[in-house]
């Protein structure tokens, strides 16, 4: 038991591990809040059934796996990956904003740019 506690002290004493753990917790908490809010908006706002909303949350998973691979490529500088991510998010936001500007909001106008 004391060996286990000592191992945890060593693990949580590592600043890099703690930083990554906090980013993981924050990211997953953000995803949970986003899914809850989106579920309400898609269900009540667009009148979609709970089955369709669940499928829409499952569809982007391959894109998330691709994003994880893309971010984890070796020999890429962090600043390069960061700016590529920022530009991708801005483009996706713009692609979601334009249909809303013209009152043509649909599930696909939200889902395709997010993927």
mmCIF file of C-alpha atoms in Angstrom:
data_model
loop_
_atom_site.group_PDB
_atom_site.id
_atom_site.type_symbol
_atom_site.label_atom_id
_atom_site.label_comp_id
_atom_site.label_asym_id
_atom_site.label_seq_id
_atom_site.Cartn_x
_atom_site.Cartn_y
_atom_site.Cartn_z
ATOM 1 C CA UNK A 1 0.000 0.000 0.000
ATOM 2 C CA UNK A 2 2.795 2.444 0.833
ATOM 3 C CA UNK A 3 4.539 1.537 -2.422
ATOM 4 C CA UNK A 4 1.354 2.424 -4.319
ATOM 5 C CA UNK A 5 1.081 5.784 -2.545
ATOM 6 C CA UNK A 6 4.753 6.497 -3.273
ATOM 7 C CA UNK A 7 4.167 5.697 -6.942
ATOM 8 C CA UNK A 8 1.227 8.106 -7.073
ATOM 9 C CA UNK A 9 3.298 10.823 -5.378
ATOM 10 C CA UNK A 10 5.973 10.342 -8.025
ATOM 11 C CA UNK A 11 3.419 10.384 -10.816
ATOM 12 C CA UNK A 12 1.523 13.465 -9.653
ATOM 13 C CA UNK A 13 4.806 15.169 -8.775
ATOM 14 C CA UNK A 14 5.706 15.169 -12.463
ATOM 15 C CA UNK A 15 4.650 18.584 -13.771
ATOM 16 C CA UNK A 16 4.313 17.417 -17.357
ATOM 17 C CA UNK A 17 1.954 14.583 -16.421
ATOM 18 C CA UNK A 18 -0.156 16.863 -14.232
ATOM 19 C CA UNK A 19 -0.434 19.410 -17.046
ATOM 20 C CA UNK A 20 -1.560 16.779 -19.558
ATOM 21 C CA UNK A 21 -4.007 15.329 -17.035
ATOM 22 C CA UNK A 22 -5.590 18.745 -16.445
ATOM 23 C CA UNK A 23 -5.865 19.344 -20.198
ATOM 24 C CA UNK A 24 -7.527 15.956 -20.618
ATOM 25 C CA UNK A 25 -10.011 16.615 -17.808
ATOM 26 C CA UNK A 26 -10.783 20.097 -19.161
ATOM 27 C CA UNK A 27 -11.227 18.831 -22.703
ATOM 28 C CA UNK A 28 -13.529 16.003 -21.693
ATOM 29 C CA UNK A 29 -15.557 18.343 -19.468
ATOM 30 C CA UNK A 30 -15.933 20.724 -22.400
ATOM 31 C CA UNK A 31 -17.095 17.900 -24.638
ATOM 32 C CA UNK A 32 -19.665 16.799 -22.061
ATOM 33 C CA UNK A 33 -21.065 20.335 -21.739
ATOM 34 C CA UNK A 34 -21.096 20.776 -25.527
ATOM 35 C CA UNK A 35 -22.943 17.507 -26.061
ATOM 36 C CA UNK A 36 -25.518 18.322 -23.398
ATOM 37 C CA UNK A 37 -26.187 21.787 -24.816
ATOM 38 C CA UNK A 38 -26.209 20.551 -28.393
ATOM 39 C CA UNK A 39 -28.568 17.726 -27.516
ATOM 40 C CA UNK A 40 -31.055 20.213 -26.108
ATOM 41 C CA UNK A 41 -30.672 22.595 -29.053
ATOM 42 C CA UNK A 42 -30.882 19.891 -31.705
ATOM 43 C CA UNK A 43 -33.818 18.204 -30.001
ATOM 44 C CA UNK A 44 -35.856 21.258 -29.067
ATOM 45 C CA UNK A 45 -34.639 23.761 -31.658
ATOM 46 C CA UNK A 46 -34.533 21.608 -34.767
ATOM 47 C CA UNK A 47 -37.029 18.989 -33.619
ATOM 48 C CA UNK A 48 -34.743 15.997 -34.076
ATOM 49 C CA UNK A 49 -35.375 12.723 -32.297
ATOM 50 C CA UNK A 50 -33.000 11.491 -29.618
ATOM 51 C CA UNK A 51 -31.823 8.684 -31.937
ATOM 52 C CA UNK A 52 -30.792 11.174 -34.644
ATOM 53 C CA UNK A 53 -29.020 13.370 -32.083
ATOM 54 C CA UNK A 54 -27.091 10.325 -30.811
ATOM 55 C CA UNK A 55 -26.074 9.360 -34.341
ATOM 56 C CA UNK A 56 -24.926 12.914 -35.027
ATOM 57 C CA UNK A 57 -22.643 12.719 -31.995
ATOM 58 C CA UNK A 58 -21.182 9.399 -33.144
ATOM 59 C CA UNK A 59 -20.516 10.403 -36.765
ATOM 60 C CA UNK A 60 -17.591 12.818 -36.072
ATOM 61 C CA UNK A 61 -15.573 10.231 -34.105
ATOM 62 C CA UNK A 62 -13.404 9.224 -37.124
ATOM 63 C CA UNK A 63 -12.529 12.897 -37.636
ATOM 64 C CA UNK A 64 -11.500 13.119 -33.971
ATOM 65 C CA UNK A 65 -9.242 10.083 -34.395
ATOM 66 C CA UNK A 66 -7.694 11.701 -37.482
ATOM 67 C CA UNK A 67 -7.179 14.918 -35.501
ATOM 68 C CA UNK A 68 -5.434 13.022 -32.719
ATOM 69 C CA UNK A 69 -3.135 11.380 -35.266
ATOM 70 C CA UNK A 70 -2.508 14.736 -36.963
ATOM 71 C CA UNK A 71 -1.586 16.428 -33.679
ATOM 72 C CA UNK A 72 0.658 13.551 -32.604
ATOM 73 C CA UNK A 73 2.834 13.439 -35.695
ATOM 74 C CA UNK A 74 6.508 13.338 -34.793
ATOM 75 C CA UNK A 75 8.966 16.062 -35.792
ATOM 76 C CA UNK A 76 6.326 18.801 -35.982
ATOM 77 C CA UNK A 77 6.778 21.969 -33.980
ATOM 78 C CA UNK A 78 4.068 22.818 -31.453
ATOM 79 C CA UNK A 79 3.609 26.326 -32.849
ATOM 80 C CA UNK A 80 2.986 24.932 -36.344
ATOM 81 C CA UNK A 81 0.382 22.475 -35.074
ATOM 82 C CA UNK A 82 -1.210 25.179 -32.920
ATOM 83 C CA UNK A 83 -1.657 27.598 -35.815
ATOM 84 C CA UNK A 84 -2.997 24.853 -38.071
ATOM 85 C CA UNK A 85 -5.541 24.035 -35.352
ATOM 86 C CA UNK A 86 -6.524 27.674 -34.870
ATOM 87 C CA UNK A 87 -7.011 28.178 -38.610
ATOM 88 C CA UNK A 88 -9.060 24.967 -38.849
ATOM 89 C CA UNK A 89 -11.331 26.105 -35.999
ATOM 90 C CA UNK A 90 -11.787 29.556 -37.534
ATOM 91 C CA UNK A 91 -12.654 28.076 -40.929
ATOM 92 C CA UNK A 92 -15.140 25.660 -39.350
ATOM 93 C CA UNK A 93 -16.731 28.532 -37.425
ATOM 94 C CA UNK A 94 -17.004 30.590 -40.600
ATOM 95 C CA UNK A 95 -18.529 27.639 -42.462
ATOM 96 C CA UNK A 96 -21.138 27.318 -39.690
ATOM 97 C CA UNK A 97 -21.808 31.056 -39.510
ATOM 98 C CA UNK A 98 -22.488 31.625 -43.223
ATOM 99 C CA UNK A 99 -25.599 29.369 -43.452
ATOM 100 C CA UNK A 100 -26.931 30.952 -40.263
ATOM 101 C CA UNK A 101 -26.434 34.383 -41.778
ATOM 102 C CA UNK A 102 -28.677 33.429 -44.707
ATOM 103 C CA UNK A 103 -31.271 31.634 -42.504
ATOM 104 C CA UNK A 104 -30.432 28.237 -43.980
ATOM 105 C CA UNK A 105 -29.596 26.468 -40.733
ATOM 106 C CA UNK A 106 -29.818 22.701 -40.762
ATOM 107 C CA UNK A 107 -28.130 19.768 -39.113
ATOM 108 C CA UNK A 108 -25.759 19.385 -42.042
ATOM 109 C CA UNK A 109 -24.753 23.052 -41.850
ATOM 110 C CA UNK A 110 -23.571 22.332 -38.303
ATOM 111 C CA UNK A 111 -22.200 18.827 -38.753
ATOM 112 C CA UNK A 112 -20.159 19.079 -41.959
ATOM 113 C CA UNK A 113 -17.912 21.984 -40.871
ATOM 114 C CA UNK A 114 -17.394 20.316 -37.483
ATOM 115 C CA UNK A 115 -16.142 17.167 -39.175
#
